[in-house]
Amino acid sequence: MEARNGSVGIVFGESTTDHFTFIVNPRNELPRFGEFLVVRNREGDEVLALLKSIRNLNWLMEAGRGSYDYVEKTVNVFSRGILDKSEEILATAKVLGVLRTRDGEFLTKPAPNRVPIKPGERVYLARDEDLERIFANGHLRIGKLIARSNIEVRLDANRLVSRHFAVLAVTGAGKSNTIAVLTKELVSNVNATVVILDPHGEYQKLSWPGARVNPIKATIDPGRIRLSEFATLLGIAENASLQRRFLGLVYRTVREEMRREGKVVGGMPFIHAMEDKIEEWIRIYENTDDKIIHYYDEKGIETPRKIQARDLEALIRLKDYLSELRANFGEFISPVNVLSEIRPGMVNVIDLSGMEEEQMITLASFVLRGILKNRIDYVKGSRTGDRNLVREVSEAYPALTKPVLVIVEEAHIFAPRGEKNPATLWLGKIAREGRKFGVGLGIVSQRPKKLDDDILSQTNTKIILKLVEPNDQRYVQQASEQISEDLLSDIASLGVGEAVIVGYAITIPAMVKIYSFERDFKGHYGGGDIDIVEEWLEGKEEDVSEEEAIAALPL
């Protein structure tokens, strides 16, 4: 086997099909944690391995051999040369798979290793050219190997998008930078249509040379959303069944009346019309003997109903909800359909900052539902030759005639563990069915343990930056069959901007230094931390004392 700069060690002791230990060659370069290695198995196949631990020991000063005084005496008695000769460096490696068969066939995706590594075999650093063949197959440049900074790592765009992905990390570890790099590569290299749900406005200033970014103002058209979404928007509790029932009666009645009068059903006029209808029904209760109102049911049939005292309370509370929505969030109410603002081949950033969680969830549900349903209609229409269906989508939402990737920042808001809301429903549907209709999903969170486990488990590529909390680590491991105990320890040791990438979009798991969006791509986004000290110190030179301020006052 051709060596890369000679043997770095020899296998000794017990070895298995997936792990082996070797004693490091002191006359060659010291391999580093995370380095890729090659060694022969018992059948002569060349096996690729990853260095998982490395430790230094001295046979004259083994643990348990004596006290501090014993060790100090050993150091004083023996010369430095003798001590050095008693040192050994031991390393443990995890087998990743067969890289090259005994017949010389190179396997771009290493095959499972089914026989143990033979003790006495020499261990080498993997060749650069072999690692390049493994990691260079992909559309998207994501970074470089931590242990081999000259080797670029790429991800397969088809596999990343169609089978969904997650970016997980503690705050400040580099999630936003990672998303900026991915979206830039997707749009620049494969003309992707990307939609980002941006709760904190981090990506409103996203740019790079030649950038194609489309900022979209977040607006909600109450005439287009579902009743469940409307109830969430207003903050009506799940168990407030009477309030939700009257919301449905008012909603359907106003829609039908506006439709019959030829009015546009949506925007702030729709909210005003709902308030007017509630006031009309309250007056009927207060000023008539029969207290009969008329509403339109699901089929558009006018139906009478007698108002009871408890109904009056529900109507008054519902009117309060609508008034609060109009007063506090009127700027987000608009007849504009956010879906029609999406542009193909661009990063479409929907700015949700300034919204309460209920409003964010409502808009997210509308966007997710609209994207999936229109993609289903377009794909089915194309397959069955239904020109009307194809034309409807093409004319209303031209961007949705192409596959779409939806990236959800702060995904734990929209898909909380153990809770259900309208957004969770559609995120789950996209996670399960999206690939069949060209809708990809990327979820981003610094609180993995608070994410819906079903949705997280269906992200088949995971880009995991630093995770310190053991519960987060375990939760992520439970949601991914590709994450071993070895990888868990790697995740805790990562630095800022470093990630463990596992899953469908990468050939083998790798520890990667993610490219810096600003330094490597000359890009910019608004997700950095505020320099608190700099802002505190800003203008300090102009500060004046109280005495100086008083002296400056006119007499």
Coordinates of C-alpha atoms in Angstrom, one line a residue:
M1 CA 0.0 0.0 0.0
E2 CA 1.4 3.3 -1.0
A3 CA 2.2 5.5 2.0
R4 CA 1.4 9.1 2.5
N5 CA 4.6 10.3 4.2
G6 CA 5.3 6.9 5.7
S7 CA 3.6 4.8 8.4
V8 CA 2.2 6.7 11.3
G9 CA 1.9 3.6 13.5
I10 CA 1.3 -0.1 13.9
V11 CA -1.9 -1.9 15.0
F12 CA -1.5 -3.8 18.2
G13 CA -3.6 -5.4 20.9
E14 CA -7.3 -6.3 20.2
S15 CA -9.0 -5.0 17.1
T16 CA -12.5 -5.5 15.7
T17 CA -14.4 -4.7 12.5
D18 CA -15.1 -1.2 13.6
H19 CA -12.3 -0.2 16.0
F20 CA -8.5 -0.7 16.4
T21 CA -5.7 0.7 18.5
F22 CA -2.2 1.5 17.2
I23 CA 1.0 2.6 18.6
V24 CA 2.2 5.8 17.0
N25 CA 5.4 6.0 15.1
P26 CA 7.5 8.6 16.9
R27 CA 9.7 9.2 13.8
N28 CA 6.9 10.4 11.6
E29 CA 4.4 13.3 11.9
L30 CA 2.0 13.0 14.8
P31 CA -1.5 12.3 13.6
R32 CA -4.2 14.6 15.0
F33 CA -7.6 13.9 16.4
G34 CA -10.1 13.6 13.6
E35 CA -7.5 12.6 11.0
F36 CA -8.4 10.1 8.3
L37 CA -6.3 7.0 8.2
V38 CA -6.0 3.9 6.1
V39 CA -5.0 0.3 7.1
R40 CA -5.4 -3.2 5.7
N41 CA -8.0 -5.7 7.1
R42 CA -7.3 -9.4 7.3
E43 CA -8.5 -10.0 3.7
G44 CA -6.2 -7.3 2.3
D45 CA -8.8 -4.6 1.7
E46 CA -7.7 -1.0 2.3
V47 CA -9.9 0.3 5.1
L48 CA -10.6 4.0 5.8
A49 CA -10.7 5.0 9.5
L50 CA -11.0 8.1 11.6
L51 CA -8.7 8.8 14.5
K52 CA -10.9 9.1 17.6
S53 CA -8.5 9.4 20.5
I54 CA -4.8 9.9 21.1
R55 CA -3.0 9.6 24.4
N56 CA 0.6 9.9 25.7
L57 CA 2.0 7.6 28.4
N58 CA 5.3 6.7 30.0
W59 CA 6.0 3.2 31.1
L60 CA 8.2 4.4 34.0
M61 CA 5.3 6.6 35.3
E62 CA 2.2 4.6 34.7
A63 CA -0.9 5.6 36.7
G64 CA -1.1 3.7 39.9
R65 CA 2.6 3.0 40.1
G66 CA 3.2 5.4 43.0
S67 CA 2.7 8.8 44.6
Y68 CA 3.8 12.2 43.5
D69 CA 7.1 11.6 45.4
Y70 CA 7.7 8.4 43.4
V71 CA 7.1 10.2 40.1
E72 CA 9.3 13.1 41.2
K73 CA 12.1 10.7 42.2
T74 CA 11.7 8.9 38.8
V75 CA 12.1 12.2 37.0
N76 CA 15.2 13.1 39.0
V77 CA 16.9 9.7 38.8
F78 CA 16.5 9.0 35.1
S79 CA 17.9 11.1 32.3
R80 CA 15.6 12.9 29.9
G81 CA 16.8 10.5 27.2
I82 CA 15.7 7.4 29.2
L83 CA 12.4 9.0 30.0
D84 CA 11.8 9.9 26.4
K85 CA 12.6 6.4 25.3
S86 CA 10.0 5.1 27.8
E87 CA 7.2 7.2 26.2
E88 CA 4.6 5.8 23.9
I89 CA 1.7 7.5 22.1
L90 CA -1.3 5.3 21.7
A91 CA -4.2 6.1 19.4
T92 CA -7.7 4.6 18.8
A93 CA -9.4 4.7 15.4
K94 CA -13.0 4.1 14.2
V95 CA -13.4 2.1 11.0
L96 CA -15.5 3.9 8.4
G97 CA -15.5 1.2 5.7
V98 CA -13.6 -0.4 2.9
L99 CA -12.0 2.3 0.7
R100 CA -10.2 0.1 -1.8
T101 CA -10.7 -3.6 -2.4
R102 CA -7.8 -6.1 -2.5
D103 CA -8.2 -6.0 -6.3
G104 CA -7.6 -2.2 -6.3
E105 CA -11.1 -1.0 -7.0
F106 CA -11.7 2.4 -5.4
L107 CA -15.1 2.8 -3.6
T108 CA -16.2 6.5 -3.5
K109 CA -18.7 5.5 -0.8
P110 CA -16.8 3.2 1.5
A111 CA -18.4 -0.3 1.9
P112 CA -19.1 -1.9 5.3
N113 CA -16.0 -3.6 6.7
R114 CA -16.8 -7.2 7.7
V115 CA -13.5 -8.6 8.9
P116 CA -11.2 -7.3 11.7
I117 CA -8.1 -5.2 11.2
K118 CA -5.0 -7.4 11.6
P119 CA -2.6 -6.6 14.5
G120 CA 0.9 -5.7 13.2
E121 CA -0.5 -3.9 10.1
R122 CA 1.0 -0.5 9.4
V123 CA -1.3 2.6 9.6
Y124 CA -1.0 5.4 7.2
L125 CA -2.6 8.9 6.7
A126 CA -5.2 8.7 4.0
R127 CA -4.1 10.1 0.7
D128 CA -5.3 13.6 -0.2
E129 CA -6.4 12.5 -3.6
D130 CA -8.6 9.8 -2.1
L131 CA -10.3 12.2 0.3
E132 CA -10.9 14.6 -2.5
R133 CA -12.6 11.9 -4.5
I134 CA -14.8 11.2 -1.5
F135 CA -15.7 14.7 -0.4
A136 CA -15.6 16.7 -3.7
N137 CA -18.7 15.1 -5.3
G138 CA -21.4 17.7 -4.7
H139 CA -22.9 21.0 -5.9
L140 CA -22.5 22.9 -2.7
R141 CA -19.2 24.0 -1.1
I142 CA -19.7 24.0 2.6
G143 CA -16.2 24.1 4.1
K144 CA -13.0 22.1 4.7
L145 CA -12.0 19.1 6.8
I146 CA -10.9 20.2 10.2
A147 CA -8.1 17.7 10.2
R148 CA -7.0 18.3 6.6
S149 CA -7.6 22.0 5.8
N150 CA -6.6 21.5 2.1
I151 CA -9.6 19.2 1.4
E152 CA -12.8 20.9 0.5
V153 CA -16.1 19.3 1.5
R154 CA -19.2 19.5 -0.8
L155 CA -22.8 18.5 -0.3
D156 CA -25.1 16.9 -2.8
A157 CA -27.9 19.5 -3.4
N158 CA -30.4 16.9 -4.5
R159 CA -29.9 14.8 -1.5
L160 CA -29.8 17.7 0.9
V161 CA -33.0 19.3 -0.3
S162 CA -35.2 16.3 -1.2
R163 CA -34.5 14.4 2.1
H164 CA -34.5 17.5 4.3
F165 CA -31.8 18.7 6.7
A166 CA -31.3 20.3 10.1
V167 CA -28.7 22.8 11.3
L168 CA -28.4 22.5 15.1
A169 CA -26.1 24.4 17.6
V170 CA -25.9 26.5 20.7
T171 CA -26.3 30.3 20.2
G172 CA -23.2 31.9 18.7
A173 CA -21.8 28.6 17.2
G174 CA -22.4 29.6 13.6
K175 CA -25.9 28.5 12.5
S176 CA -26.7 31.7 10.6
N177 CA -23.3 31.7 8.9
T178 CA -24.0 28.1 7.8
I179 CA -27.4 29.0 6.4
A180 CA -25.9 31.9 4.6
V181 CA -23.3 29.7 3.0
L182 CA -25.8 27.1 2.0
T183 CA -28.3 29.5 0.5
K184 CA -25.6 31.3 -1.4
E185 CA -24.3 28.0 -2.9
L186 CA -27.8 26.8 -3.7
V187 CA -28.9 29.9 -5.6
S188 CA -25.5 30.6 -7.3
N189 CA -24.8 27.0 -8.3
V190 CA -28.1 25.3 -9.0
N191 CA -30.5 28.3 -9.4
A192 CA -32.5 27.1 -6.4
T193 CA -35.7 28.8 -5.1
V194 CA -35.3 29.2 -1.4
V195 CA -37.8 30.6 1.1
I196 CA -36.5 31.5 4.6
L197 CA -38.9 32.1 7.5
D198 CA -36.9 34.6 9.5
P199 CA -38.3 35.3 13.0
H200 CA -35.5 37.7 14.1
G201 CA -34.8 39.5 10.8
E202 CA -31.3 38.0 10.6
Y203 CA -31.2 37.6 6.9
Q204 CA -32.8 40.9 5.8
K205 CA -29.3 42.2 4.8
L206 CA -28.2 38.9 3.2
S207 CA -25.9 39.8 0.3
W208 CA -22.9 38.6 -1.7
P209 CA -21.4 39.6 -5.0
G210 CA -24.0 38.8 -7.6
A211 CA -26.6 38.0 -4.9
R212 CA -30.2 37.2 -5.8
V213 CA -32.1 38.0 -2.6
N214 CA -35.8 39.0 -2.4
P215 CA -36.8 40.4 1.0
I216 CA -40.6 39.9 1.6
K217 CA -42.6 41.9 4.1
A218 CA -44.5 39.5 6.3
T219 CA -48.2 40.2 5.9
I220 CA -51.3 38.2 6.8
D221 CA -54.5 38.2 4.7
P222 CA -57.3 37.0 7.1
G223 CA -59.5 36.2 4.1
R224 CA -57.1 33.5 2.9
I225 CA -56.2 31.7 6.1
R226 CA -58.0 28.7 7.6
L227 CA -60.2 29.0 10.7
S228 CA -57.7 27.0 12.8
E229 CA -55.0 29.5 11.6
F230 CA -57.3 32.5 12.3
A231 CA -57.9 31.2 15.9
T232 CA -54.2 30.9 16.5
L233 CA -53.7 34.4 15.0
L234 CA -56.2 35.8 17.5
G235 CA -54.8 33.8 20.4
I236 CA -58.0 31.9 21.1
A237 CA -57.3 28.9 23.4
E238 CA -57.9 25.4 22.1
N239 CA -60.5 24.8 24.8
A240 CA -62.5 28.0 24.1
S241 CA -64.8 26.0 21.9
L242 CA -67.7 28.5 21.9
Q243 CA -65.5 31.4 20.9
R244 CA -64.0 29.2 18.1
R245 CA -67.5 28.2 17.0
F246 CA -68.6 31.8 16.7
L247 CA -65.4 32.8 15.0
G248 CA -66.4 30.2 12.3
L249 CA -69.9 31.6 12.0
V250 CA -68.8 35.2 11.7
Y251 CA -65.9 34.3 9.3
R252 CA -68.1 32.3 6.9
T253 CA -70.9 34.8 7.0
V254 CA -68.8 37.8 6.2
R255 CA -66.9 35.9 3.5
E256 CA -70.2 34.9 1.8
E257 CA -71.7 38.3 2.1
M258 CA -68.6 40.1 0.7
R259 CA -68.5 37.5 -2.1
R260 CA -72.1 38.1 -3.0
E261 CA -71.6 41.9 -3.0
G262 CA -68.6 41.5 -5.3
K263 CA -66.1 42.9 -2.7
V264 CA -62.5 41.8 -2.2
V265 CA -62.5 39.3 0.6
G266 CA -59.4 40.1 2.6
G267 CA -57.2 42.7 4.3
M268 CA -58.3 45.1 7.0
P269 CA -61.8 45.6 5.4
F270 CA -62.4 41.9 6.2
I271 CA -61.5 42.5 9.9
H272 CA -63.8 45.6 10.0
A273 CA -66.6 43.6 8.4
M274 CA -66.2 40.9 11.0
E275 CA -66.4 43.4 13.8
D276 CA -69.5 45.0 12.3
K277 CA -71.2 41.6 12.0
I278 CA -70.5 40.8 15.7
E279 CA -71.9 44.2 16.7
E280 CA -75.0 43.5 14.6
W281 CA -75.6 40.2 16.3
I282 CA -75.0 41.8 19.7
R283 CA -77.7 44.4 18.9
I284 CA -80.1 41.7 17.8
Y285 CA -79.7 40.0 21.2
E286 CA -80.1 43.2 23.1
N287 CA -83.0 44.8 21.0
T288 CA -85.2 42.0 19.8
D289 CA -87.5 39.5 21.4
D290 CA -86.7 36.4 19.4
K291 CA -82.9 37.1 19.4
I292 CA -82.5 35.2 16.0
I293 CA -79.4 35.8 13.9
H294 CA -78.8 34.5 10.4
Y295 CA -75.4 33.1 9.4
Y296 CA -74.0 31.1 6.4
D297 CA -72.9 27.6 7.0
E298 CA -70.0 25.6 5.3
K299 CA -72.2 25.1 2.2
G300 CA -73.2 28.7 1.8
I301 CA -76.7 28.1 3.1
E302 CA -78.3 30.9 5.2
T303 CA -79.2 29.4 8.6
P304 CA -81.1 30.9 11.6
R305 CA -79.8 30.6 15.2
K306 CA -81.1 31.9 18.5
I307 CA -78.5 33.8 20.6
Q308 CA -78.2 32.7 24.3
A309 CA -76.7 34.6 27.1
R310 CA -73.5 32.6 27.1
D311 CA -73.3 33.2 23.3
L312 CA -73.2 36.9 24.0
E313 CA -70.2 36.5 26.2
A314 CA -68.4 34.6 23.5
L315 CA -69.3 37.3 20.9
I316 CA -68.0 40.2 23.1
R317 CA -64.7 38.3 23.8
L318 CA -64.4 37.6 20.1
K319 CA -64.8 41.3 19.2
D320 CA -62.1 42.1 21.8
Y321 CA -59.8 39.7 20.1
L322 CA -60.4 41.3 16.7
S323 CA -59.9 44.8 18.2
E324 CA -56.6 43.8 19.8
L325 CA -55.4 42.3 16.5
R326 CA -56.3 45.5 14.6
A327 CA -54.7 47.8 17.2
N328 CA -51.5 45.9 17.9
F329 CA -50.8 44.1 14.6
G330 CA -52.6 46.2 12.0
E331 CA -49.4 46.7 10.1
F332 CA -49.2 43.0 9.3
I333 CA -52.8 42.8 8.0
S334 CA -52.9 43.1 4.2
P335 CA -54.7 41.7 1.2
V336 CA -51.3 41.0 -0.3
N337 CA -50.7 37.2 -0.7
V338 CA -47.2 36.5 0.5
L339 CA -47.0 33.4 -1.8
S340 CA -47.3 35.6 -4.9
E341 CA -44.2 37.6 -3.7
I342 CA -41.9 34.5 -3.9
R343 CA -39.5 34.7 -6.9
P344 CA -37.8 31.8 -8.6
G345 CA -34.1 31.3 -8.4
M346 CA -33.7 33.6 -5.4
V347 CA -33.4 33.6 -1.7
N348 CA -36.8 34.8 -0.6
V349 CA -36.6 36.1 3.0
I350 CA -39.9 36.5 4.8
D351 CA -39.2 38.9 7.8
L352 CA -41.3 37.8 10.8
S353 CA -39.5 40.1 13.2
G354 CA -42.0 42.3 15.2
M355 CA -44.6 39.6 15.2
E356 CA -45.8 37.7 18.3
E357 CA -45.4 33.9 18.2
E358 CA -49.1 33.4 17.4
Q359 CA -48.8 35.6 14.3
M360 CA -45.5 33.9 13.2
I361 CA -47.2 30.5 13.5
T362 CA -50.2 31.6 11.5
L363 CA -48.2 33.1 8.7
A364 CA -45.8 30.1 8.7
S365 CA -48.8 27.7 8.5
F366 CA -50.2 29.7 5.5
V367 CA -46.9 29.8 3.7
L368 CA -46.1 26.1 4.3
R369 CA -49.6 25.0 3.4
G370 CA -49.6 27.1 0.2
I371 CA -46.3 26.0 -1.0
L372 CA -47.0 22.3 -0.5
K373 CA -50.6 22.3 -1.9
N374 CA -49.6 24.3 -5.0
R375 CA -46.6 22.1 -5.6
I376 CA -48.9 19.0 -5.3
D377 CA -51.4 20.6 -7.7
Y378 CA -48.7 21.5 -10.2
V379 CA -46.9 18.1 -10.1
K380 CA -50.2 16.2 -10.4
G381 CA -51.4 18.4 -13.2
S382 CA -48.2 17.9 -15.1
R383 CA -48.3 14.1 -14.7
T384 CA -52.0 13.8 -15.6
G385 CA -52.0 16.4 -18.3
D386 CA -54.5 18.6 -16.5
R387 CA -53.7 21.9 -18.2
N388 CA -56.1 23.9 -16.1
L389 CA -54.4 22.9 -12.9
V390 CA -51.0 23.6 -14.3
R391 CA -52.2 27.0 -15.6
E392 CA -53.8 28.0 -12.3
V393 CA -50.5 27.5 -10.4
S394 CA -48.4 29.0 -13.2
E395 CA -50.4 32.2 -13.3
A396 CA -50.9 32.7 -9.6
Y397 CA -47.5 31.5 -8.3
P398 CA -44.9 31.2 -11.1
A399 CA -42.1 30.5 -8.5
L400 CA -44.0 27.3 -7.4
T401 CA -43.7 25.7 -10.8
K402 CA -40.2 24.8 -9.7
P403 CA -39.0 22.8 -6.6
V404 CA -38.8 24.9 -3.4
L405 CA -36.6 24.7 -0.3
V406 CA -38.2 26.2 2.8
I407 CA -35.7 27.0 5.7
V408 CA -37.3 27.5 9.1
E409 CA -35.2 29.5 11.5
E410 CA -36.0 29.0 15.3
A411 CA -37.9 25.9 14.3
H412 CA -38.7 25.1 17.9
I413 CA -41.2 28.0 17.8
F414 CA -43.1 26.5 14.9
A415 CA -42.7 22.8 15.7
P416 CA -42.5 22.5 19.5
R417 CA -42.1 19.1 21.1
G418 CA -45.3 17.7 22.6
E419 CA -47.5 20.5 21.2
K420 CA -49.5 20.9 18.1
N421 CA -50.3 24.1 16.1
P422 CA -51.2 24.8 12.5
A423 CA -47.5 25.2 11.5
T424 CA -46.5 21.9 13.1
L425 CA -49.1 20.1 11.0
W426 CA -47.7 21.4 7.7
L427 CA -44.1 21.0 8.7
G428 CA -44.9 17.4 9.4
K429 CA -46.6 17.0 6.0
I430 CA -43.7 18.5 4.2
A431 CA -41.2 16.3 6.2
R432 CA -43.2 13.2 5.2
E433 CA -44.4 14.0 1.7
G434 CA -42.4 17.0 0.4
R435 CA -39.8 15.0 -1.5
K436 CA -42.5 13.5 -3.8
F437 CA -43.6 17.0 -4.9
G438 CA -40.3 18.9 -4.9
V439 CA -40.6 20.6 -1.5
G440 CA -37.5 20.5 0.7
L441 CA -37.3 21.4 4.3
G442 CA -34.4 22.8 6.4
I443 CA -34.9 23.4 10.1
V444 CA -32.6 25.5 12.3
S445 CA -32.6 25.5 16.0
Q446 CA -30.4 26.1 19.1
R447 CA -32.9 24.1 21.2
P448 CA -33.1 20.6 19.7
K449 CA -34.7 19.0 22.7
K450 CA -37.6 21.4 22.3
L451 CA -38.2 20.3 18.6
D452 CA -40.9 17.9 17.5
D453 CA -39.1 14.6 17.4
D454 CA -41.0 13.3 14.4
I455 CA -40.0 16.2 12.2
L456 CA -36.4 16.2 13.4
S457 CA -36.1 12.5 12.8
Q458 CA -37.1 13.0 9.1
T459 CA -34.2 15.4 8.4
N460 CA -31.8 13.0 6.7
T461 CA -28.8 15.3 6.8
K462 CA -27.7 16.9 10.0
I463 CA -25.2 19.7 10.3
I464 CA -24.4 19.9 14.0
L465 CA -22.3 22.6 15.3
K466 CA -21.3 22.9 19.0
L467 CA -23.9 21.4 21.3
V468 CA -23.0 21.5 25.0
E469 CA -26.2 20.4 26.8
P470 CA -26.2 16.6 27.3
N471 CA -29.9 16.5 26.9
D472 CA -29.7 18.2 23.5
Q473 CA -27.0 15.8 22.4
R474 CA -29.0 12.7 23.5
Y475 CA -32.2 14.0 21.9
V476 CA -30.4 14.6 18.6
Q477 CA -28.8 11.2 18.8
Q478 CA -32.2 9.5 19.3
A479 CA -33.5 11.4 16.3
S480 CA -30.7 10.2 14.0
E481 CA -29.5 6.7 13.5
Q482 CA -26.2 8.0 12.0
I483 CA -25.0 9.6 15.2
S484 CA -22.9 7.3 17.4
E485 CA -21.4 7.8 20.8
D486 CA -18.1 8.7 19.1
L487 CA -19.8 11.5 17.2
L488 CA -21.5 12.8 20.4
S489 CA -18.1 13.4 22.0
D490 CA -17.0 15.1 18.8
I491 CA -20.0 17.5 18.9
A492 CA -19.2 18.7 22.4
S493 CA -15.5 19.5 21.5
L494 CA -16.3 21.6 18.4
G495 CA -15.2 25.2 18.1
V496 CA -17.2 28.1 16.7
G497 CA -17.9 27.5 13.0
E498 CA -17.0 23.8 13.2
A499 CA -19.6 21.1 12.5
V500 CA -20.1 17.4 12.4
I501 CA -22.0 16.6 9.2
V502 CA -23.7 13.3 8.8
G503 CA -26.4 11.9 6.6
Y504 CA -27.7 11.6 3.1
A505 CA -26.0 14.6 1.5
I506 CA -22.4 13.7 2.4
T507 CA -20.6 10.4 1.6
I508 CA -19.3 9.7 5.1
P509 CA -19.6 11.6 8.4
A510 CA -17.0 14.4 8.6
M511 CA -15.8 17.1 11.0
V512 CA -15.8 20.3 8.9
K513 CA -14.8 23.9 9.3
I514 CA -17.7 25.7 7.7
Y515 CA -16.7 28.5 5.3
S516 CA -16.9 32.0 6.7
F517 CA -19.6 33.7 4.6
E518 CA -18.0 37.1 5.0
R519 CA -14.4 36.2 4.6
D520 CA -14.6 33.4 2.0
F521 CA -17.6 34.6 0.0
K522 CA -17.4 38.4 0.6
G523 CA -20.9 38.2 1.8
H524 CA -22.9 39.8 4.6
Y525 CA -25.9 39.0 6.7
G526 CA -27.3 40.7 9.8
G527 CA -27.0 37.8 12.2
G528 CA -23.9 38.9 14.2
D529 CA -23.9 39.8 17.9
I530 CA -24.1 43.4 19.0
D531 CA -20.7 44.7 20.4
I532 CA -22.1 45.8 23.8
V533 CA -18.9 47.3 25.1
E534 CA -18.3 49.3 21.9
E535 CA -21.8 50.7 22.1
W536 CA -21.4 51.6 25.8
L537 CA -18.2 53.3 25.1
E538 CA -19.5 55.1 22.0
G539 CA -19.6 58.9 22.6
K540 CA -17.8 58.5 26.0
E541 CA -15.4 61.3 25.0
E542 CA -18.2 63.7 24.7
D543 CA -19.5 63.0 28.3
V544 CA -19.4 66.1 30.5
S545 CA -19.5 66.3 34.3
E546 CA -22.5 67.6 36.2
E547 CA -20.6 70.7 37.2
E548 CA -19.7 71.4 33.5
A549 CA -23.3 71.0 32.5
I550 CA -24.5 73.4 35.1
A551 CA -21.8 76.0 34.2
A552 CA -22.9 75.8 30.6
L553 CA -26.5 76.8 31.5
P554 CA -27.5 80.3 30.5
L555 CA -27.8 82.8 33.4

